[in-house]
mmCIF file of C-alpha atoms and ligand atoms in Angstrom:
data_model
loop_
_atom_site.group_PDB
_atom_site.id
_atom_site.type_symbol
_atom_site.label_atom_id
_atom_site.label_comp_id
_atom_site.label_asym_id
_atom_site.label_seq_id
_atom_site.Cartn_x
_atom_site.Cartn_y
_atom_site.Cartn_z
ATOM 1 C CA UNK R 1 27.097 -28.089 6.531
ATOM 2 C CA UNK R 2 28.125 -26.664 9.526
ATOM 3 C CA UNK R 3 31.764 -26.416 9.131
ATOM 4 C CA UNK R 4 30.297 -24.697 5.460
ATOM 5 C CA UNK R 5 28.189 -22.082 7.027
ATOM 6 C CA UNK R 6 31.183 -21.129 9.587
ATOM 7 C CA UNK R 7 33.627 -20.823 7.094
ATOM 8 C CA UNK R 8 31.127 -18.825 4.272
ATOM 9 C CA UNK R 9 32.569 -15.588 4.329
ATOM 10 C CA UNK R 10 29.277 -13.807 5.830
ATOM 11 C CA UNK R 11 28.274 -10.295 5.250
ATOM 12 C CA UNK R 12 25.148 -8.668 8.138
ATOM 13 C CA UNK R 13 23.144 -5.910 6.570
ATOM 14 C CA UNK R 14 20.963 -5.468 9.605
ATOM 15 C CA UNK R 15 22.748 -5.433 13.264
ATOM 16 C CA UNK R 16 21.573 -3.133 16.310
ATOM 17 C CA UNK R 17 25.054 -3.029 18.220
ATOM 18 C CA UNK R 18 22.943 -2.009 21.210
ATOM 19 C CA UNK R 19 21.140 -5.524 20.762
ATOM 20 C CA UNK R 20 24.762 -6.994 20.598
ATOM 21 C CA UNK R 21 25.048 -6.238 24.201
ATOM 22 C CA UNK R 22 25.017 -9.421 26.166
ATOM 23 C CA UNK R 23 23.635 -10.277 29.650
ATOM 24 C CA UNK R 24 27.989 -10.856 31.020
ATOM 25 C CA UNK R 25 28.703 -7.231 29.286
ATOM 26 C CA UNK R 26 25.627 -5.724 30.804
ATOM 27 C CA UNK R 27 26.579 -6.868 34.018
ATOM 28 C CA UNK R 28 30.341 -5.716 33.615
ATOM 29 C CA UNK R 29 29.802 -2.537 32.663
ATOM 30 C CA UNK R 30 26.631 -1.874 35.489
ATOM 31 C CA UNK R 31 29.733 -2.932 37.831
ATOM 32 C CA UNK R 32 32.050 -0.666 36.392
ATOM 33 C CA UNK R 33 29.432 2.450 36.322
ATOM 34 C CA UNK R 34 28.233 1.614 39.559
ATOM 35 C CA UNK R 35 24.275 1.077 38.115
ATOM 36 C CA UNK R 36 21.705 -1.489 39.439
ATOM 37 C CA UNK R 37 20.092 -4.201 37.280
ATOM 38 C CA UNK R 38 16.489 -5.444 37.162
ATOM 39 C CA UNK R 39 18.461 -9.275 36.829
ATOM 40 C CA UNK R 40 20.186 -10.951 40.090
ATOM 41 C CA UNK R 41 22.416 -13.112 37.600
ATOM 42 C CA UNK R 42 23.084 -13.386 34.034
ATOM 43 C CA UNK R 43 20.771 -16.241 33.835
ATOM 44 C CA UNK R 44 17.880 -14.034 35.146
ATOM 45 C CA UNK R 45 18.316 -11.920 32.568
ATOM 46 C CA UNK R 46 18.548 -14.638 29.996
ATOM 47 C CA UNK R 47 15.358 -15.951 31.228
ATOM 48 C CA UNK R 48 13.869 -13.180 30.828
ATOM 49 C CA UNK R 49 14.350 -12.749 27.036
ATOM 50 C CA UNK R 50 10.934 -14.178 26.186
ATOM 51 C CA UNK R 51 8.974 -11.672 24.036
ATOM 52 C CA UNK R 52 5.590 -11.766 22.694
ATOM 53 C CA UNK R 53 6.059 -8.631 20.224
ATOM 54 C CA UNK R 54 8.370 -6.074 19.577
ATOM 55 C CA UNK R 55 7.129 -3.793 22.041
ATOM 56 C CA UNK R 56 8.012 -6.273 24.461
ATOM 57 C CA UNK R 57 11.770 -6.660 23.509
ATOM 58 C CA UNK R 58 12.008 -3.307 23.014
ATOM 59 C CA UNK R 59 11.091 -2.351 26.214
ATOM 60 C CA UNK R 60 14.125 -5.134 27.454
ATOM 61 C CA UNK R 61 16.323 -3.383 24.942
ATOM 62 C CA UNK R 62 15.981 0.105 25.829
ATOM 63 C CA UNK R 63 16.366 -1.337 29.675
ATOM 64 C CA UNK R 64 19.409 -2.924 28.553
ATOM 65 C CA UNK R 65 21.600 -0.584 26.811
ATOM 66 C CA UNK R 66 20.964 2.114 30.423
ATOM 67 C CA UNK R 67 24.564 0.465 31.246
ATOM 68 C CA UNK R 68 26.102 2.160 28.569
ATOM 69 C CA UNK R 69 27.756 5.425 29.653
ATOM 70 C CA UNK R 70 31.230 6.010 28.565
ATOM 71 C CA UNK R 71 33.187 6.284 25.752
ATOM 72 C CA UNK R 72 35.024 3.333 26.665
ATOM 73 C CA UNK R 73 31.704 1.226 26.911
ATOM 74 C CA UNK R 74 30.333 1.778 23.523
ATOM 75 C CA UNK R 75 33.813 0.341 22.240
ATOM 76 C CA UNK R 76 33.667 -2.125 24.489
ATOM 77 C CA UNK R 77 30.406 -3.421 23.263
ATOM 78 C CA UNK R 78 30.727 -2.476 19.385
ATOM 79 C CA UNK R 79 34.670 -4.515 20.048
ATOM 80 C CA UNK R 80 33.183 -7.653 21.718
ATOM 81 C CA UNK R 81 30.048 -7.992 18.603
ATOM 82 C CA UNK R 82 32.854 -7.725 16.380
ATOM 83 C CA UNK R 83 35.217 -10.383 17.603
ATOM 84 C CA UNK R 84 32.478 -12.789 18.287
ATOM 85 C CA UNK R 85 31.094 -12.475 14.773
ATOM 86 C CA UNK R 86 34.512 -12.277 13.425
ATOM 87 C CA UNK R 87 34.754 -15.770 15.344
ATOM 88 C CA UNK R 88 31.677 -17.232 13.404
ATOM 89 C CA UNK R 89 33.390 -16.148 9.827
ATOM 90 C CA UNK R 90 31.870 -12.569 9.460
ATOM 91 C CA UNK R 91 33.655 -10.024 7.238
ATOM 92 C CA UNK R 92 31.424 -7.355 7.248
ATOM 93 C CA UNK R 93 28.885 -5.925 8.869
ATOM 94 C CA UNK R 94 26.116 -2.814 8.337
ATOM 95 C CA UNK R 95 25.326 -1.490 11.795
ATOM 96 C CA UNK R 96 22.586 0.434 13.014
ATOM 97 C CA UNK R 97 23.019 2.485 16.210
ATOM 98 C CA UNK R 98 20.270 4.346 17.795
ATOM 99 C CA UNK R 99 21.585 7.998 19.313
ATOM 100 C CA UNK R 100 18.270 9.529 20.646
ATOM 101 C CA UNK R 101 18.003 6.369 23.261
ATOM 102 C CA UNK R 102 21.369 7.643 24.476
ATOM 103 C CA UNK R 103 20.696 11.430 24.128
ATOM 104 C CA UNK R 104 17.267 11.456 26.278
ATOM 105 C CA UNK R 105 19.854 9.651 29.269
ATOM 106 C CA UNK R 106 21.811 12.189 29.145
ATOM 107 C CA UNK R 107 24.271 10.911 26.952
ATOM 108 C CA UNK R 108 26.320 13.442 24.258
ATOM 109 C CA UNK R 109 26.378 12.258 21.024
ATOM 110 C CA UNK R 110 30.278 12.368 20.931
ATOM 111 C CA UNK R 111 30.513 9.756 23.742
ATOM 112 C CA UNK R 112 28.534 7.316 21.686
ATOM 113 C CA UNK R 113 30.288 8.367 17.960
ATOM 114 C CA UNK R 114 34.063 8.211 19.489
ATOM 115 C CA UNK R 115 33.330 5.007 21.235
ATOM 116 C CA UNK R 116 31.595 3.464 17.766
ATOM 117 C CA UNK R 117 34.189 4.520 15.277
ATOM 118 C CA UNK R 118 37.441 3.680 17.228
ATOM 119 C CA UNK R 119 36.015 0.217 17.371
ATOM 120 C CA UNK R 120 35.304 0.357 14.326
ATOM 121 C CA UNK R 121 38.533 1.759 12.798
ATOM 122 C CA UNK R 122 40.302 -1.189 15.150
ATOM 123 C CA UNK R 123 37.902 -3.868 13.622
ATOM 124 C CA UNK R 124 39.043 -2.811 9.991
ATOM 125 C CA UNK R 125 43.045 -2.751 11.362
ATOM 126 C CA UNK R 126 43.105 -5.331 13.066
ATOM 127 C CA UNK R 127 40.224 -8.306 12.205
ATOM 128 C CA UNK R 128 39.708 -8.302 8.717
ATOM 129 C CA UNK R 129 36.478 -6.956 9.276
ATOM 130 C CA UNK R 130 34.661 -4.251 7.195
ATOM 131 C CA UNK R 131 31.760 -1.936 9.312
ATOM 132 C CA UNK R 132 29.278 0.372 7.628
ATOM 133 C CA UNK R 133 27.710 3.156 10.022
ATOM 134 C CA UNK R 134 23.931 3.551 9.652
ATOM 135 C CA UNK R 135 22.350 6.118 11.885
ATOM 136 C CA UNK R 136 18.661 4.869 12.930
ATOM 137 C CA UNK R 137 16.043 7.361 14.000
ATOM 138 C CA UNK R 138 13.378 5.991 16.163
ATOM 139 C CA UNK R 139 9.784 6.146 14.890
ATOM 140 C CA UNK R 140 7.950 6.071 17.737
ATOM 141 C CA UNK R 141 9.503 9.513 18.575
ATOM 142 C CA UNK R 142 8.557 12.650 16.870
ATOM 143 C CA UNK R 143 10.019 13.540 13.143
ATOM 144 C CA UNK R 144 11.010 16.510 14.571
ATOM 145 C CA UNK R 145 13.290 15.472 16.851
ATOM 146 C CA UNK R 146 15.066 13.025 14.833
ATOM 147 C CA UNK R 147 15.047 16.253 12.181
ATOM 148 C CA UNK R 148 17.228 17.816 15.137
ATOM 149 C CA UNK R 149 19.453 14.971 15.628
ATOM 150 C CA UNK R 150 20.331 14.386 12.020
ATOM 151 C CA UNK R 151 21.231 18.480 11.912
ATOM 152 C CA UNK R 152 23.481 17.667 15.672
ATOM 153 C CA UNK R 153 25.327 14.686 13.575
ATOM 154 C CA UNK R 154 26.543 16.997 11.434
ATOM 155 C CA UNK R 155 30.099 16.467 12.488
ATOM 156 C CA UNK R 156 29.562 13.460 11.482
ATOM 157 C CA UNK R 157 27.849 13.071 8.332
ATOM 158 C CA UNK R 158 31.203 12.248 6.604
ATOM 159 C CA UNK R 159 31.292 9.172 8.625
ATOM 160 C CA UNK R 160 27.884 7.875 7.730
ATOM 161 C CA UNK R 161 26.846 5.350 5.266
ATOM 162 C CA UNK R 162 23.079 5.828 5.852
ATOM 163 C CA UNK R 163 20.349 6.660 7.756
ATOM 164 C CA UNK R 164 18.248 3.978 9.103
ATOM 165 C CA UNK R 165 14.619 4.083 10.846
ATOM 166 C CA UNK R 166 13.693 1.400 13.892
ATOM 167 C CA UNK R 167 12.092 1.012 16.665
ATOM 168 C CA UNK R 168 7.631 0.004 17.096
ATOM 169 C CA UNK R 169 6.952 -0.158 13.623
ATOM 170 C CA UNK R 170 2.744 -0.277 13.809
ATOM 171 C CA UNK R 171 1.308 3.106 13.544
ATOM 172 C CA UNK R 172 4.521 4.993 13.008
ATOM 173 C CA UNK R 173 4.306 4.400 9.139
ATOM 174 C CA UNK R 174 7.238 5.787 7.116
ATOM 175 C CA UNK R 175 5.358 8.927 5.863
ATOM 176 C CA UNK R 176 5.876 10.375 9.363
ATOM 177 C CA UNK R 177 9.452 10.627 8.502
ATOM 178 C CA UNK R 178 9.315 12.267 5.013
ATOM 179 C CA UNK R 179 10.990 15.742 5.889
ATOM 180 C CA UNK R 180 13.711 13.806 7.756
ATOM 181 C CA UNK R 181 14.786 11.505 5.161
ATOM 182 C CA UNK R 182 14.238 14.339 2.325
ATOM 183 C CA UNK R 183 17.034 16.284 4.057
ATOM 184 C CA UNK R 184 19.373 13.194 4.678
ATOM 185 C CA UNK R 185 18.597 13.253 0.687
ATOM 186 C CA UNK R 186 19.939 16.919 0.480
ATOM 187 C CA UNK R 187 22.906 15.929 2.309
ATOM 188 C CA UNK R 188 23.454 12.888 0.017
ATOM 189 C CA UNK R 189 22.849 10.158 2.307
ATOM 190 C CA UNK R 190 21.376 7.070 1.601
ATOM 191 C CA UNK R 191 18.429 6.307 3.602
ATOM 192 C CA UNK R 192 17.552 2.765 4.513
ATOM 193 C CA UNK R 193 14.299 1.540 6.565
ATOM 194 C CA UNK R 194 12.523 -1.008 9.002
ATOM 195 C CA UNK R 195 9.351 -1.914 7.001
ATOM 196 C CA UNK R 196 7.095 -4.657 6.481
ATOM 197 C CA UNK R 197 8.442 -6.171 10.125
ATOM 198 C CA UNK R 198 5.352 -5.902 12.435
ATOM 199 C CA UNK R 199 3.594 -3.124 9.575
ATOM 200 C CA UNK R 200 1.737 -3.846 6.907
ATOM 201 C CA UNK R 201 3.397 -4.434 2.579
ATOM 202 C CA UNK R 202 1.560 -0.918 2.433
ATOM 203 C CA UNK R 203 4.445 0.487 4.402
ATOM 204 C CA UNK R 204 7.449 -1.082 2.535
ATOM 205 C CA UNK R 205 5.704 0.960 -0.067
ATOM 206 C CA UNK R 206 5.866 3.691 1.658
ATOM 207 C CA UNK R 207 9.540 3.691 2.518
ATOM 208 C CA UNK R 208 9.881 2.867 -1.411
ATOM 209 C CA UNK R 209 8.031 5.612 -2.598
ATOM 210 C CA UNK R 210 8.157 8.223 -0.048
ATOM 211 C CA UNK R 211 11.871 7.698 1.817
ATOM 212 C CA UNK R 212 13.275 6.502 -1.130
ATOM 213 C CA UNK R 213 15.397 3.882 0.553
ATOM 214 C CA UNK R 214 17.521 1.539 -1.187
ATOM 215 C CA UNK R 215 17.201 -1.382 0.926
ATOM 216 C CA UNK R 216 14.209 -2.161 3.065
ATOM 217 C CA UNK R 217 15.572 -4.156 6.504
ATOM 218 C CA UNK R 218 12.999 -7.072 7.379
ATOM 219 C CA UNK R 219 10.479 -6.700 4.675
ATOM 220 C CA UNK R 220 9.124 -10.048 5.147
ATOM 221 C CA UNK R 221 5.328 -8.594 4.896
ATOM 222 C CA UNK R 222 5.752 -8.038 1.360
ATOM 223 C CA UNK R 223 4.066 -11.226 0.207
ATOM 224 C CA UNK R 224 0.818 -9.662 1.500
ATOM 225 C CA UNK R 225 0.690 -7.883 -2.271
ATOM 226 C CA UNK R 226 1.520 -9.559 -5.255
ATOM 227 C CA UNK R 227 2.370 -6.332 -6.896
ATOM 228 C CA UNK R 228 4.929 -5.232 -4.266
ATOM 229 C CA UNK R 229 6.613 -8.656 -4.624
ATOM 230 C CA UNK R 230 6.585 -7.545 -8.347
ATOM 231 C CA UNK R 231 8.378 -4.604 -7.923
ATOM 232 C CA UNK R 232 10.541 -5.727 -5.336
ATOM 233 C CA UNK R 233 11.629 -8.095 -7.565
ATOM 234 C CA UNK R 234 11.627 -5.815 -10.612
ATOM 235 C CA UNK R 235 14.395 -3.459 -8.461
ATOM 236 C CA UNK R 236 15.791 -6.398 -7.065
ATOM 237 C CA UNK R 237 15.461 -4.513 -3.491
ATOM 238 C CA UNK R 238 17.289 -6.119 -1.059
ATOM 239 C CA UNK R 239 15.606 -7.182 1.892
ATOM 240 C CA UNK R 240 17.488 -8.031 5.133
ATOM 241 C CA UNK R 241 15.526 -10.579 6.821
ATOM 242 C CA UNK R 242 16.514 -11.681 10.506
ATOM 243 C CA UNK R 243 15.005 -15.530 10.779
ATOM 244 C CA UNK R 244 15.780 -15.832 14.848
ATOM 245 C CA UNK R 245 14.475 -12.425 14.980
ATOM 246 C CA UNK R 246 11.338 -13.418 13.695
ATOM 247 C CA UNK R 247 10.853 -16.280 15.550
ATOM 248 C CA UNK R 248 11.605 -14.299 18.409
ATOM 249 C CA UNK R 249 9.414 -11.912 18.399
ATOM 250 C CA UNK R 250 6.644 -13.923 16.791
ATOM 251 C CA UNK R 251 6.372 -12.511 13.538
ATOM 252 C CA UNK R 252 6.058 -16.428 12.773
ATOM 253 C CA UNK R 253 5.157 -18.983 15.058
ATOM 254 C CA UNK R 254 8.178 -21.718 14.315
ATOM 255 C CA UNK R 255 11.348 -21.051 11.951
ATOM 256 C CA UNK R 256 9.716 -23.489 9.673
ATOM 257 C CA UNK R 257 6.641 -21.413 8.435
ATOM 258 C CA UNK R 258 8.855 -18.465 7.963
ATOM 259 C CA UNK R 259 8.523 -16.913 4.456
ATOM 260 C CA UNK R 260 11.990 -17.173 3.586
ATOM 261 C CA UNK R 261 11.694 -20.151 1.280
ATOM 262 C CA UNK R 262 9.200 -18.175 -0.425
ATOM 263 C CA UNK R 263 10.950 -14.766 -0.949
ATOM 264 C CA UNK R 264 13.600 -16.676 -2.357
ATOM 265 C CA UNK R 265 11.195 -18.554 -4.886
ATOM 266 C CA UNK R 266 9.784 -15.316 -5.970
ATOM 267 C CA UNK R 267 13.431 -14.154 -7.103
ATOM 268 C CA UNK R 268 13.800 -11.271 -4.655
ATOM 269 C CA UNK R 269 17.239 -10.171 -3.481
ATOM 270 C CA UNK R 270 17.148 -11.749 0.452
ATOM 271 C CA UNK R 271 19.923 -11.593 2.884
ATOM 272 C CA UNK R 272 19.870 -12.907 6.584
ATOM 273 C CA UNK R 273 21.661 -10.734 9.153
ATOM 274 C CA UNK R 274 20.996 -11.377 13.206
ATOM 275 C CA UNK R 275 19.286 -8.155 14.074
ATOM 276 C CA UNK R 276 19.849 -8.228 18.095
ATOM 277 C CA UNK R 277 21.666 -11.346 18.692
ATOM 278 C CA UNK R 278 22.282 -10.717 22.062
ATOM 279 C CA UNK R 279 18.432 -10.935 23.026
ATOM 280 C CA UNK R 280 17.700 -13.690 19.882
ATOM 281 C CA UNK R 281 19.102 -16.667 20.435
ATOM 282 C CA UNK R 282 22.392 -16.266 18.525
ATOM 283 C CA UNK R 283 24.419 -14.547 15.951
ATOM 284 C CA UNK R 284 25.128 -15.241 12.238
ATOM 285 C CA UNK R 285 26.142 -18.469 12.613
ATOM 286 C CA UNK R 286 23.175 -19.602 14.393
ATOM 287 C CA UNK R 287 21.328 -17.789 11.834
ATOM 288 C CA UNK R 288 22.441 -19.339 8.959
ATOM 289 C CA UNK R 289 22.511 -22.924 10.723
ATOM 290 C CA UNK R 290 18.660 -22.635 11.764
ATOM 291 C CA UNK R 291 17.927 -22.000 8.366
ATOM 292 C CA UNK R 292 19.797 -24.801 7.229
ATOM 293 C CA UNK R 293 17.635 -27.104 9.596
ATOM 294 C CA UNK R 294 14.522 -25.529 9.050
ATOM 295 C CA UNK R 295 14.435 -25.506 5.207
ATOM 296 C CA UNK R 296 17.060 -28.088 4.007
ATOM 297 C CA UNK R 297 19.048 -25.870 1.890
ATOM 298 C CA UNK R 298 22.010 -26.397 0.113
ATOM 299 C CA UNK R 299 25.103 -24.542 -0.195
ATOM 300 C CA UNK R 300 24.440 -22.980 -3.393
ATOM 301 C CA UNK R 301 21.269 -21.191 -1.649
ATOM 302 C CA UNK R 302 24.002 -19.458 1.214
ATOM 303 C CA UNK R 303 26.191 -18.526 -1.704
ATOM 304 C CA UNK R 304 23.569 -16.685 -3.338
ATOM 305 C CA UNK R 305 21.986 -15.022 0.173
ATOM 306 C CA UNK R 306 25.947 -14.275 0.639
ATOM 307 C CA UNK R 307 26.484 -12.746 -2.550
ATOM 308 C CA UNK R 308 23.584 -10.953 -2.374
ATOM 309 C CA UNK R 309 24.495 -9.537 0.827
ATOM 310 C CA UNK R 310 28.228 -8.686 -0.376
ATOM 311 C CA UNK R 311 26.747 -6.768 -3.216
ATOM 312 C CA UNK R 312 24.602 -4.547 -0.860
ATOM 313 C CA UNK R 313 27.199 -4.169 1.521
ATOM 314 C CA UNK R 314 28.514 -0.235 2.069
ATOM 315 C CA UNK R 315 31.819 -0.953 1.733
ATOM 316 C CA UNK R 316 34.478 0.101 -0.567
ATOM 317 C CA UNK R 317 34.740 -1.228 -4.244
ATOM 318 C CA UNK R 318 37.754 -2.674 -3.345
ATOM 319 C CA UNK R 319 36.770 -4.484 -0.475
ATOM 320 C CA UNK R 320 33.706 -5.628 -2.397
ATOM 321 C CA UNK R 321 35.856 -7.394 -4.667
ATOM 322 C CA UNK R 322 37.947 -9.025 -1.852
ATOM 323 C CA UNK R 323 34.432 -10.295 -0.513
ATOM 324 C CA UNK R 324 33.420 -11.680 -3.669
ATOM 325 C CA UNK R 325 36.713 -13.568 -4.495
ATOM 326 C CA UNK R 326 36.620 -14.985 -1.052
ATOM 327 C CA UNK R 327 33.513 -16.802 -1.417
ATOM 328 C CA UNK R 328 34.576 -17.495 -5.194
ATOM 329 C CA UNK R 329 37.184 -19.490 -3.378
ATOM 330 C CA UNK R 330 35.169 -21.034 -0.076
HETATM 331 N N1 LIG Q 401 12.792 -3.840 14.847
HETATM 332 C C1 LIG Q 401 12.622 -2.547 15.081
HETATM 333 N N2 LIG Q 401 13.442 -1.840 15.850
HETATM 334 C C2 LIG Q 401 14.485 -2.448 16.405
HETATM 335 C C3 LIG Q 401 14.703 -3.784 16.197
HETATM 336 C C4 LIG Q 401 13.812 -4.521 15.372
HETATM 337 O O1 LIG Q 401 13.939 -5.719 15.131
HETATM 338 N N3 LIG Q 401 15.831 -4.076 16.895
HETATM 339 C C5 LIG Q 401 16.257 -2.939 17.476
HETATM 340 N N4 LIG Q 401 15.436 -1.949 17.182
HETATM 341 ZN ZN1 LIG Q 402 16.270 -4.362 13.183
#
C-alpha cells in the first residue's frame, strides 16, 4: 500500500506554502537575514509544535514565517515544498499564500509575488509539477483591508487562480467578507474559502451562498446539517479535507474518529491535501498513508479522492488530461 500511495499521482487542493516552511529552513534563512529565533535548535522548535486549536498554531505560524524577507527566500521556501512533495509523487498542487502577514512586516507585495512565481514557473520547467496561485485574505483582519490588498494585486490578477480566505475561522464568519469576494467576482476570479474547519455547517453555507465559492477547503463540519450534506452532495462541492491537520489541531481527537469515512459514504466530492505540513506531522504522503491505517481503505478509495482532486485542480485542460491518464495507468 505504501509503495501505492507514493507512486498515486497526487494532486493538493489546500497547501499554505508559509506552513511548508520547516524548522532547518527557518533556521537557514534567520542565519542568512541575521534574525533571532524563539527555538535554540531545530528540535526545540519541533517540540514545540503541539497545538490545542488553531489559534494556537497560528500564533506559531505567523512567528514562523518572520524569517521570510527576500525575494530569494520566498523561492527558497515555495522551491524546497515543491521538491519534497514532488519526492512523495505530487503533480500538482493549489497553493494558498497569505500577503497581508508579509505586508504589516514591512514586506512589498512584489518581494513575496516574484519570489512565488519564479518558483513556480521553475517547478512547471523543470519537475513535472503543476502550481495554482490562490491569494488568501485573512479573516481575522478587517474586510477592508483585504478590499485594499486585492485592489494592490492588481498587477497581478492575471496570475491568480483564486482568492482564498484563512486564518481564526470562529467569529469571522464569511459574510464579513461579502464586498471583497463580490469584487474578486467583478474581476472574474474564482473565490474559494476556509469553512466548516473550527466554524459551524452554518458558515460553509455562508461561503456557498454569500461568497459564492466553488470549493469549500476543510468543510468537515458539514455533517452537523443533513441538508447541507444534501446540497453539498447535490453540487458535488469539493471539499479539501486535511486529516493530520485535523488531528493536529484537534478538530478530532484521534485520526480514527475523523469524519472522512463518512463524507465519503454520503457521496460528497472529498480530497485530502496537507494544509501546513511543516507544523503537521507530514506531507501528502503521510497524509494519504495515515488514512490508509486509520480507515483500512483500498486503492480504489485513493483513486477516487485522486480523481476527484485532479478534476478540481486549476490547471490547464491539457494538463488535466495528462493527470487523469497518469493515474489511468498507476
Ligand atoms: N486554517 C485556517 N487558516 C490557516 C490554516 C488553517 O488550517 N493554515 C494556515 N492558515
Ligand atoms: Zn488551510
Amino acid at each position: 500500500m505504501h509503495e501505492f500511495l507514493r507512486n498515486l499521482p497526487k494532486v493538493e487542493l489546500h497547501l499554505h506554502i508559509e506552513g511548508s516552511l520547516e524548522p532547518e529552513l527557518m533556521f537557514a534563512l534567520a542565519q542568512r537575514n541575521g534574525i533571532a529565533l524563539p527555538y535554540a535548535s531545530v528540535q526545540e522548535a519541533k517540540d514545540a509544535y503541539q497545538f490545542s486549536d488553531l489559534q494556537g498554531f497560528l500564533n506559531l505560524y505567523f512567528q514562523g514565517m518572520n524569517v521570510l524577507r527576500n525575494e530569494e527566500d520566498f523561492y527558497d521556501l515555495a522551491m524546497d515544498y515543491f521538491k519534497r512533495a514532488r519526492g512523495e509523487g505530487v503533480m500538482h498542487i493549489d497553493m494558498h499564500f497569505d500577503p497581508q502577514a508579509h505586508l504589516q512586516r514591512g514586506v512589498p507585495l512584489e518581494v513575496l509575488m516574484g519570489g512565488l512565481l519564479k518558483a513556480k514557473q521553475e517547478a512547471e520547467e523543470t519537475l513535472d509539477l503543476s502550481i495554482g496561485m490562490i491569494m488568501a485574505f485573512l479573516r481575522d483582519r478587517p474586510a477592508e483591508e483585504a478590499l485594499q490588498v486585492l485592489e494592490q494585486a492588481a498587477p497581478y490578477w492575471k496570475l491568480l487562480d483564486a482568492i482564498g480566505l484563512d486564518s481564526a475561522e470562529q467569529n469571522n464568519p464569511p459574510i464579513k467578507f461579502a464586498e471583497v469576494f463580490k469584487r474578486a467576482k467583478q474581476l472574474g476570479l474564482v473565490c474559494v474559502a476556509h469553512a466548516g474547519e473550527e466554524g459551524p455547517a452554518d458558515y460553509i453555507q455562508q461561503a456557498l451562498d454569500i461568497l459564492d465559492v466553488q470549493r469549500i477547503d476543510h468543510g468537515v463540519r458539514c455533517l452537523e446539517s443533513d441538508e447541507l450534506v444534501e446540497r453539498l452532495r447535490r453540487e458535488q462541492m469539493v471539499l479539501t479535507v486535511c486529516p493530520l491537520s485535523n488531528v493536529s489541531l484537534k478538530v478530532v481527537e484521534d485520526l480514527r474518529d475523523h469524519p472522512l469515512p463518512r463524507l465519503l459514504k454520503e457521496g460528497l466530492k472529498v480530497t485530502i491535501s496537507s494544509d501546513d505540513p511543516a507544523y503537521f506531522g507530514g506531507g501528502m504522503l503521510a497524509n494519504h498513508t495515515a488514512c490508509a491505517e486509520a480507515f483500512g481503505w483500498d486503492e480504489a478509495v485513493f483513486r477516487q479522492i485522486t480523481q476527484n482532486a485532479i478534476e478540481e485542480a486549476f490547471t490547464t485542460p491539457g494538463r488535466r488530461e495528462e493527470l487523469l491518464a497518469r493515474l489511468q495507468a498507476h
